[in-house]
PDB file of C-alpha atoms and ligand atoms in Angstrom:
ATOM      1  CA  MET C  28     200.946  86.587 122.725  1.00 44.00           C
ATOM      2  CA  THR C  29     200.445  82.826 123.585  1.00 44.00           C
ATOM      3  CA  SER C  30     197.786  81.544 125.997  1.00 46.00           C
ATOM      4  CA  ALA C  31     197.953  79.356 128.400  1.00 53.00           C
ATOM      5  CA  LYS C  32     194.511  77.730 127.413  1.00 59.00           C
ATOM      6  CA  THR C  33     194.941  74.448 125.695  1.00 67.00           C
ATOM      7  CA  SER C  34     191.243  73.273 124.744  1.00 78.00           C
ATOM      8  CA  PRO C  35     189.558  74.545 121.446  1.00 88.00           C
ATOM      9  CA  ARG C  36     189.656  78.084 120.891  1.00 96.00           C
ATOM     10  CA  THR C  37     185.873  79.721 121.584  1.00 98.00           C
ATOM     11  CA  LEU C  38     184.257  82.351 120.297  1.00 98.00           C
ATOM     12  CA  LEU C  39     180.711  84.084 121.406  1.00 98.00           C
ATOM     13  CA  VAL C  40     178.925  86.062 119.585  1.00 98.00           C
ATOM     14  CA  VAL C  41     176.034  87.984 121.601  1.00 98.00           C
ATOM     15  CA  SER C  42     173.061  89.035 118.781  1.00 98.00           C
ATOM     16  CA  ALA C  43     170.084  91.263 119.389  1.00 98.00           C
ATOM     17  CA  HIS C  44     167.718  89.212 116.793  1.00 97.00           C
ATOM     18  CA  ALA C  45     167.537  86.222 115.227  1.00 94.00           C
ATOM     19  CA  GLY C  46     169.191  87.229 111.835  1.00 93.00           C
ATOM     20  CA  ASP C  47     171.648  89.761 113.228  1.00 97.00           C
ATOM     21  CA  PHE C  48     174.577  87.286 113.738  1.00 98.00           C
ATOM     22  CA  VAL C  49     174.376  85.808 110.423  1.00 98.00           C
ATOM     23  CA  TRP C  50     173.927  89.034 108.543  1.00 97.00           C
ATOM     24  CA  ARG C  51     177.191  91.179 110.050  1.00 97.00           C
ATOM     25  CA  ALA C  52     179.553  88.241 111.558  1.00 98.00           C
ATOM     26  CA  GLY C  53     178.193  84.462 109.882  1.00 98.00           C
ATOM     27  CA  GLY C  54     182.365  84.673 108.077  1.00 98.00           C
ATOM     28  CA  ALA C  55     183.591  84.647 111.427  1.00 98.00           C
ATOM     29  CA  ILE C  56     181.178  82.286 112.802  1.00 98.00           C
ATOM     30  CA  ALA C  57     181.724  80.099 109.986  1.00 98.00           C
ATOM     31  CA  LEU C  58     185.842  80.692 110.117  1.00 98.00           C
ATOM     32  CA  ALA C  59     185.915  79.645 113.698  1.00 98.00           C
ATOM     33  CA  ALA C  60     183.985  76.408 113.493  1.00 98.00           C
ATOM     34  CA  ALA C  61     186.080  75.508 110.353  1.00 98.00           C
ATOM     35  CA  ARG C  62     189.211  75.600 112.239  1.00 97.00           C
ATOM     36  CA  GLY C  63     187.611  73.350 114.555  1.00 97.00           C
ATOM     37  CA  GLU C  64     186.927  75.702 117.589  1.00 98.00           C
ATOM     38  CA  ARG C  65     183.703  76.268 119.174  1.00 98.00           C
ATOM     39  CA  ALA C  66     180.934  79.150 118.114  1.00 98.00           C
ATOM     40  CA  LYS C  67     178.455  80.269 120.352  1.00 98.00           C
ATOM     41  CA  VAL C  68     175.448  82.430 119.474  1.00 98.00           C
ATOM     42  CA  VAL C  69     173.403  84.004 122.480  1.00 98.00           C
ATOM     43  CA  CYS C  70     170.406  85.549 120.320  1.00 98.00           C
ATOM     44  CA  LEU C  71     168.845  87.372 123.059  1.00 98.00           C
ATOM     45  CA  SER C  72     165.364  88.005 121.095  1.00 98.00           C
ATOM     46  CA  PHE C  73     164.022  86.673 117.561  1.00 97.00           C
ATOM     47  CA  GLY C  74     163.696  89.879 116.103  1.00 96.00           C
ATOM     48  CA  GLU C  75     160.069  88.942 116.469  1.00 96.00           C
ATOM     49  CA  ARG C  76     158.512  92.564 116.787  1.00 96.00           C
ATOM     50  CA  GLY C  77     160.960  94.738 114.864  1.00 95.00           C
ATOM     51  CA  GLU C  78     162.369  92.605 112.320  1.00 90.00           C
ATOM     52  CA  SER C  79     159.952  89.986 110.958  1.00 90.00           C
ATOM     53  CA  ALA C  80     157.657  92.359 109.125  1.00 91.00           C
ATOM     54  CA  LYS C  81     157.309  90.238 106.381  1.00 90.00           C
ATOM     55  CA  ALA C  82     155.741  87.320 108.787  1.00 91.00           C
ATOM     56  CA  TRP C  83     153.090  89.821 110.192  1.00 95.00           C
ATOM     57  CA  ARG C  84     152.151  91.126 106.932  1.00 94.00           C
ATOM     58  CA  ALA C  85     151.594  86.977 106.264  1.00 95.00           C
ATOM     59  CA  GLY C  86     148.734  87.508 109.081  1.00 97.00           C
ATOM     60  CA  ASN C  87     151.210  85.074 111.964  1.00 96.00           C
ATOM     61  CA  THR C  88     150.731  85.334 115.223  1.00 97.00           C
ATOM     62  CA  LEU C  89     153.601  87.179 117.815  1.00 97.00           C
ATOM     63  CA  GLU C  90     153.965  83.355 118.965  1.00 97.00           C
ATOM     64  CA  GLU C  91     153.831  81.784 115.654  1.00 97.00           C
ATOM     65  CA  ILE C  92     156.799  84.244 114.617  1.00 96.00           C
ATOM     66  CA  LYS C  93     158.205  83.605 117.490  1.00 97.00           C
ATOM     67  CA  ALA C  94     158.514  80.243 116.326  1.00 97.00           C
ATOM     68  CA  ILE C  95     159.258  80.564 112.254  1.00 95.00           C
ATOM     69  CA  ARG C  96     162.512  83.550 114.099  1.00 96.00           C
ATOM     70  CA  ARG C  97     163.312  80.491 116.226  1.00 97.00           C
ATOM     71  CA  GLU C  98     163.955  77.832 113.451  1.00 97.00           C
ATOM     72  CA  GLU C  99     165.472  79.848 111.492  1.00 96.00           C
ATOM     73  CA  ALA C 100     167.933  80.924 113.404  1.00 97.00           C
ATOM     74  CA  ARG C 101     168.785  77.416 114.771  1.00 98.00           C
ATOM     75  CA  ASN C 102     168.974  76.664 110.547  1.00 98.00           C
ATOM     76  CA  ALA C 103     171.256  79.467 109.877  1.00 98.00           C
ATOM     77  CA  ALA C 104     173.431  78.681 112.925  1.00 98.00           C
ATOM     78  CA  ALA C 105     174.044  75.409 112.372  1.00 98.00           C
ATOM     79  CA  ALA C 106     174.646  75.716 108.611  1.00 98.00           C
ATOM     80  CA  LEU C 107     177.247  78.164 109.735  1.00 98.00           C
ATOM     81  CA  GLY C 108     178.433  75.207 112.884  1.00 98.00           C
ATOM     82  CA  ALA C 109     177.583  77.047 115.761  1.00 98.00           C
ATOM     83  CA  GLU C 110     175.619  76.710 119.080  1.00 98.00           C
ATOM     84  CA  ILE C 111     172.875  78.702 119.371  1.00 98.00           C
ATOM     85  CA  GLU C 112     171.114  79.883 122.348  1.00 98.00           C
ATOM     86  CA  PHE C 113     167.859  81.689 122.608  1.00 98.00           C
ATOM     87  CA  PHE C 114     166.695  84.208 125.892  1.00 98.00           C
ATOM     88  CA  ASP C 115     163.276  84.988 124.594  1.00 98.00           C
ATOM     89  CA  ALA C 116     164.133  88.134 126.266  1.00 98.00           C
ATOM     90  CA  GLY C 117     161.744  90.739 123.712  1.00 98.00           C
ATOM     91  CA  ASP C 118     162.509  92.642 121.415  1.00 98.00           C
ATOM     92  CA  TYR C 119     161.247  96.482 120.407  1.00 97.00           C
ATOM     93  CA  PRO C 120     162.348  96.819 122.735  1.00 98.00           C
ATOM     94  CA  LEU C 121     165.128  94.578 124.067  1.00 98.00           C
ATOM     95  CA  VAL C 122     165.026  96.008 127.716  1.00 98.00           C
ATOM     96  CA  GLU C 123     167.895  95.633 129.402  1.00 98.00           C
ATOM     97  CA  THR C 124     167.860  93.694 132.926  1.00 98.00           C
ATOM     98  CA  HIS C 125     170.038  92.341 135.297  1.00 98.00           C
ATOM     99  CA  GLU C 126     168.378  89.042 134.522  1.00 98.00           C
ATOM    100  CA  LEU C 127     169.560  89.212 131.564  1.00 98.00           C
ATOM    101  CA  VAL C 128     173.373  90.074 132.231  1.00 98.00           C
ATOM    102  CA  ASP C 129     173.568  87.641 134.951  1.00 98.00           C
ATOM    103  CA  ARG C 130     172.656  84.730 132.744  1.00 98.00           C
ATOM    104  CA  LEU C 131     174.986  86.324 130.088  1.00 98.00           C
ATOM    105  CA  VAL C 132     178.181  85.864 132.719  1.00 98.00           C
ATOM    106  CA  GLY C 133     176.950  82.636 133.294  1.00 98.00           C
ATOM    107  CA  VAL C 134     177.712  81.709 129.834  1.00 98.00           C
ATOM    108  CA  TYR C 135     181.001  83.610 129.536  1.00 98.00           C
ATOM    109  CA  ARG C 136     182.161  81.911 132.674  1.00 98.00           C
ATOM    110  CA  GLU C 137     180.686  78.076 131.304  1.00 97.00           C
ATOM    111  CA  LEU C 138     182.298  79.251 127.672  1.00 97.00           C
ATOM    112  CA  ALA C 139     185.308  81.506 128.512  1.00 97.00           C
ATOM    113  CA  PRO C 140     185.810  82.829 125.463  1.00 98.00           C
ATOM    114  CA  ASP C 141     189.107  83.829 123.474  1.00 98.00           C
ATOM    115  CA  VAL C 142     186.636  86.237 121.421  1.00 98.00           C
ATOM    116  CA  VAL C 143     183.637  88.232 121.831  1.00 98.00           C
ATOM    117  CA  LEU C 144     181.612  89.586 118.990  1.00 98.00           C
ATOM    118  CA  THR C 145     178.654  92.149 119.178  1.00 98.00           C
ATOM    119  CA  HIS C 146     176.734  95.154 118.188  1.00 98.00           C
ATOM    120  CA  PRO C 147     178.791  98.568 117.887  1.00 98.00           C
ATOM    121  CA  LEU C 148     177.178 100.902 120.947  1.00 98.00           C
ATOM    122  CA  ALA C 149     175.261 103.238 118.635  1.00 98.00           C
ATOM    123  CA  ASP C 150     172.553 102.494 116.071  1.00 97.00           C
ATOM    124  CA  PRO C 151     170.204 105.479 116.103  1.00 97.00           C
ATOM    125  CA  TYR C 152     167.783 102.904 113.365  1.00 96.00           C
ATOM    126  CA  ASN C 153     167.787 100.398 116.343  1.00 97.00           C
ATOM    127  CA  GLY C 154     168.031 100.793 119.935  1.00 98.00           C
ATOM    128  CA  ASP C 155     168.022  97.144 120.345  1.00 98.00           C
ATOM    129  CA  HIS C 156     171.269  96.918 119.412  1.00 98.00           C
ATOM    130  CA  PRO C 157     173.256  98.835 121.178  1.00 98.00           C
ATOM    131  CA  ALA C 158     171.043  97.339 124.431  1.00 98.00           C
ATOM    132  CA  ALA C 159     172.504  94.003 123.761  1.00 98.00           C
ATOM    133  CA  ALA C 160     175.907  95.008 123.410  1.00 98.00           C
ATOM    134  CA  ARG C 161     175.487  97.044 126.596  1.00 98.00           C
ATOM    135  CA  MET C 162     174.664  93.716 128.123  1.00 98.00           C
ATOM    136  CA  ALA C 163     177.126  91.902 126.712  1.00 98.00           C
ATOM    137  CA  LEU C 164     179.762  94.698 127.689  1.00 98.00           C
ATOM    138  CA  GLN C 165     178.634  94.338 131.155  1.00 98.00           C
ATOM    139  CA  ALA C 166     178.586  90.793 131.426  1.00 98.00           C
ATOM    140  CA  ARG C 167     182.135  90.214 130.668  1.00 98.00           C
ATOM    141  CA  VAL C 168     183.568  93.137 133.310  1.00 98.00           C
ATOM    142  CA  LEU C 169     180.980  91.332 136.173  1.00 98.00           C
ATOM    143  CA  ALA C 170     182.259  87.882 134.740  1.00 98.00           C
ATOM    144  CA  GLN C 171     185.957  88.547 135.235  1.00 98.00           C
ATOM    145  CA  ALA C 172     185.670  89.797 138.602  1.00 98.00           C
ATOM    146  CA  ILE C 173     185.979  86.783 141.136  1.00 97.00           C
ATOM    147  CA  GLY C 174     183.757  88.057 143.793  1.00 97.00           C
ATOM    148  CA  TYR C 175     181.035  88.364 141.515  1.00 98.00           C
ATOM    149  CA  ASP C 176     178.771  85.690 142.395  1.00 96.00           C
ATOM    150  CA  ALA C 177     178.466  83.126 139.698  1.00 96.00           C
ATOM    151  CA  PRO C 178     179.774  79.762 139.090  1.00 95.00           C
ATOM    152  CA  GLY C 179     182.816  78.981 137.059  1.00 95.00           C
ATOM    153  CA  GLU C 180     186.078  80.126 137.318  1.00 96.00           C
ATOM    154  CA  PRO C 181     186.687  84.333 136.504  1.00 97.00           C
ATOM    155  CA  LEU C 182     186.997  85.013 133.225  1.00 97.00           C
ATOM    156  CA  GLY C 183     190.480  85.846 131.368  1.00 97.00           C
ATOM    157  CA  ALA C 184     190.238  89.337 128.778  1.00 97.00           C
ATOM    158  CA  PRO C 185     188.426  88.492 125.705  1.00 98.00           C
ATOM    159  CA  PRO C 186     189.352  90.844 122.997  1.00 98.00           C
ATOM    160  CA  VAL C 187     185.751  92.399 121.872  1.00 98.00           C
ATOM    161  CA  PHE C 188     184.614  92.940 118.053  1.00 98.00           C
ATOM    162  CA  PHE C 189     182.023  95.472 116.797  1.00 98.00           C
ATOM    163  CA  PHE C 190     180.318  93.487 113.585  1.00 98.00           C
ATOM    164  CA  GLU C 191     179.385  95.917 111.091  1.00 98.00           C
ATOM    165  CA  PRO C 192     175.588  97.418 111.967  1.00 97.00           C
ATOM    166  CA  HIS C 193     172.991  98.204 108.445  1.00 95.00           C
ATOM    167  CA  GLN C 194     173.642 102.190 108.233  1.00 96.00           C
ATOM    168  CA  PRO C 195     177.314 102.185 109.698  1.00 97.00           C
ATOM    169  CA  GLU C 196     178.176 105.687 108.998  1.00 97.00           C
ATOM    170  CA  GLN C 197     175.203 106.558 111.498  1.00 96.00           C
ATOM    171  CA  CYS C 198     176.737 104.211 113.927  1.00 97.00           C
ATOM    172  CA  ASP C 199     179.678 105.224 113.781  1.00 96.00           C
ATOM    173  CA  PHE C 200     181.233 102.407 112.329  1.00 98.00           C
ATOM    174  CA  LYS C 201     184.531 102.551 110.681  1.00 97.00           C
ATOM    175  CA  PRO C 202     186.166  99.660 109.527  1.00 97.00           C
ATOM    176  CA  GLU C 203     189.515  98.605 111.496  1.00 97.00           C
ATOM    177  CA  VAL C 204     189.678  95.620 110.995  1.00 97.00           C
ATOM    178  CA  LEU C 205     188.672  93.362 107.740  1.00 97.00           C
ATOM    179  CA  LEU C 206     188.138  89.769 108.068  1.00 98.00           C
ATOM    180  CA  ASP C 207     188.877  87.481 104.984  1.00 97.00           C
ATOM    181  CA  ILE C 208     185.887  85.167 104.200  1.00 98.00           C
ATOM    182  CA  THR C 209     186.189  84.013 101.731  1.00 96.00           C
ATOM    183  CA  PRO C 210     186.874  80.330 101.909  1.00 97.00           C
ATOM    184  CA  VAL C 211     183.651  80.486 103.877  1.00 98.00           C
ATOM    185  CA  PHE C 212     181.722  83.105 102.234  1.00 98.00           C
ATOM    186  CA  ASP C 213     179.162  79.714 100.498  1.00 98.00           C
ATOM    187  CA  ARG C 214     178.790  78.751 104.245  1.00 98.00           C
ATOM    188  CA  LYS C 215     177.382  82.173 104.782  1.00 98.00           C
ATOM    189  CA  ARG C 216     175.236  82.198 101.776  1.00 98.00           C
ATOM    190  CA  LYS C 217     173.347  79.322 103.141  1.00 98.00           C
ATOM    191  CA  ALA C 218     172.929  81.124 106.659  1.00 98.00           C
ATOM    192  CA  MET C 219     171.361  83.472 104.934  1.00 98.00           C
ATOM    193  CA  GLU C 220     169.462  81.911 103.186  1.00 98.00           C
ATOM    194  CA  CYS C 221     167.848  79.900 105.980  1.00 97.00           C
ATOM    195  CA  LEU C 222     165.713  83.335 106.842  1.00 94.00           C
ATOM    196  CA  PRO C 223     163.190  83.489 104.146  1.00 90.00           C
ATOM    197  CA  ALA C 224     161.262  86.418 106.208  1.00 78.00           C
ATOM    198  CA  GLN C 225     164.442  88.707 105.424  1.00 82.00           C
ATOM    199  CA  GLN C 226     165.011  88.242 102.358  1.00 86.00           C
ATOM    200  CA  HIS C 227     165.904  91.763 100.665  1.00 87.00           C
ATOM    201  CA  MET C 228     168.900  90.934 103.141  1.00 93.00           C
ATOM    202  CA  TRP C 229     170.605  88.102 101.423  1.00 96.00           C
ATOM    203  CA  ASP C 230     171.732  90.203  98.049  1.00 96.00           C
ATOM    204  CA  TYR C 231     172.719  93.323 100.080  1.00 97.00           C
ATOM    205  CA  TYR C 232     174.762  91.572 102.365  1.00 97.00           C
ATOM    206  CA  THR C 233     176.675  89.559  99.378  1.00 97.00           C
ATOM    207  CA  ASP C 234     177.391  93.216  97.489  1.00 97.00           C
ATOM    208  CA  LEU C 235     178.497  94.605 100.928  1.00 98.00           C
ATOM    209  CA  ALA C 236     180.818  91.142 101.222  1.00 98.00           C
ATOM    210  CA  LYS C 237     182.515  92.191  97.940  1.00 96.00           C
ATOM    211  CA  ARG C 238     183.205  95.297  98.843  1.00 96.00           C
ATOM    212  CA  ARG C 239     184.869  94.714 101.858  1.00 96.00           C
ATOM    213  CA  GLY C 240     186.556  92.188 100.344  1.00 94.00           C
ATOM    214  CA  VAL C 241     187.916  94.456  98.174  1.00 91.00           C
ATOM    215  CA  GLN C 242     189.013  96.972 100.687  1.00 92.00           C
ATOM    216  CA  LEU C 243     190.902  93.738 102.248  1.00 93.00           C
ATOM    217  CA  LYS C 244     193.102  93.453  99.266  1.00 89.00           C
ATOM    218  CA  ARG C 245     193.920  96.737  99.160  1.00 87.00           C
ATOM    219  CA  ASN C 246     194.777  96.930 102.919  1.00 90.00           C
ATOM    220  CA  ALA C 247     197.132  93.403 102.274  1.00 86.00           C
ATOM    221  CA  GLY C 248     199.065  95.429  99.778  1.00 78.00           C
ATOM    222  CA  PRO C 249     199.417  95.654  96.243  1.00 74.00           C
ATOM    223  CA  ASN C 250     199.742  92.566  93.670  1.00 64.00           C
ATOM    224  CA  LEU C 251     199.658  90.014  96.441  1.00 65.00           C
ATOM    225  CA  GLY C 252     197.830  87.629  94.216  1.00 67.00           C
ATOM    226  CA  LEU C 253     194.469  87.350  96.404  1.00 64.00           C
ATOM    227  CA  ALA C 254     191.979  85.789  94.457  1.00 62.00           C
ATOM    228  CA  HIS C 255     189.658  88.587  92.338  1.00 70.00           C
ATOM    229  CA  ASP C 256     186.497  87.179  94.539  1.00 86.00           C
ATOM    230  CA  THR C 257     187.800  88.138  97.903  1.00 92.00           C
ATOM    231  CA  MET C 258     184.861  88.206 100.322  1.00 96.00           C
ATOM    232  CA  GLY C 259     185.225  90.784 103.569  1.00 97.00           C
ATOM    233  CA  GLU C 260     183.635  91.094 106.424  1.00 98.00           C
ATOM    234  CA  ALA C 261     184.590  94.557 108.941  1.00 98.00           C
ATOM    235  CA  TYR C 262     184.852  95.031 112.684  1.00 98.00           C
ATOM    236  CA  MET C 263     185.555  97.553 114.833  1.00 98.00           C
ATOM    237  CA  ARG C 264     188.271  96.572 117.896  1.00 97.00           C
ATOM    238  CA  LEU C 265     186.645  98.153 121.150  1.00 97.00           C
ATOM    239  CA  TYR C 266     189.835  97.549 123.368  1.00 97.00           C
ATOM    240  CA  PRO C 267     193.463  97.731 122.863  1.00 96.00           C
ATOM    241  CA  GLN C 268     195.236  95.469 121.170  1.00 95.00           C
ATOM    242  CA  VAL C 269     197.545  93.711 123.421  1.00 94.00           C
ATOM    243  CA  THR C 270     200.870  92.595 121.342  1.00 96.00           C
ATOM    244  CA  ASP C 271     204.397  92.485 121.970  1.00 97.00           C
ATOM    245  CA  THR C 272     205.438  92.923 118.597  1.00 97.00           C
ATOM    246  CA  LEU C 273     203.533  95.482 116.059  1.00 95.00           C
ATOM    247  CA  ALA C 274     202.029  94.444 113.423  1.00 87.00           C
TER     248      ALA C 274
HETATM  249 ZN1  LIG O   1     168.825  93.243 114.404  1.00 56.33          ZN
END
């Protein structure tokens, strides 16, 4: 389907914590940036309480940890070629409020994203992730309503993709879309390395990208000559694909 929009495409990523957008969607973000698109990450919290164990063990205060994670996330976003906005909404728990949703509506109306990425709606290990997803989805719906009181034009219907959670089987996550991130994997790895607080994740998400790359090749068809080192990211779609040609 063609879009009437003439400005460059835009990508919005709603991330609960400082590292989530890097591990799970860094390839998609880097690909968008490499195409000259505008990519924006909204980071709802720094993951200061729940995803910064190393910094706590080192004896830092809460405010110090927030500053460390902010800097890391900013560097990671820059490595991917994305803008980043921090809502500093607190984590463990990330509490859903209308104020946060309304702020997200403002982002939707300003950015008019063509694609939205966020967490899946189920995660028995981490309530912040589904909370972020629910707020991202609610804000999308409100931003579409002409009568909702926020600056800017009503939003269209950008497709929403859920990125892969850390424990996919427990989160009812099944790869429905496999994205080839081979050309930008180096950038994703560099972005991951901006997050030393979670160094244990670097190799894990490199290995995951290899496995998703193998699956990508298999689903692209046999013997198509794709590079052996294909790297992939997996996504689920929330809303139906809209098309005039099945493909
Ligand atoms: Zn997280």
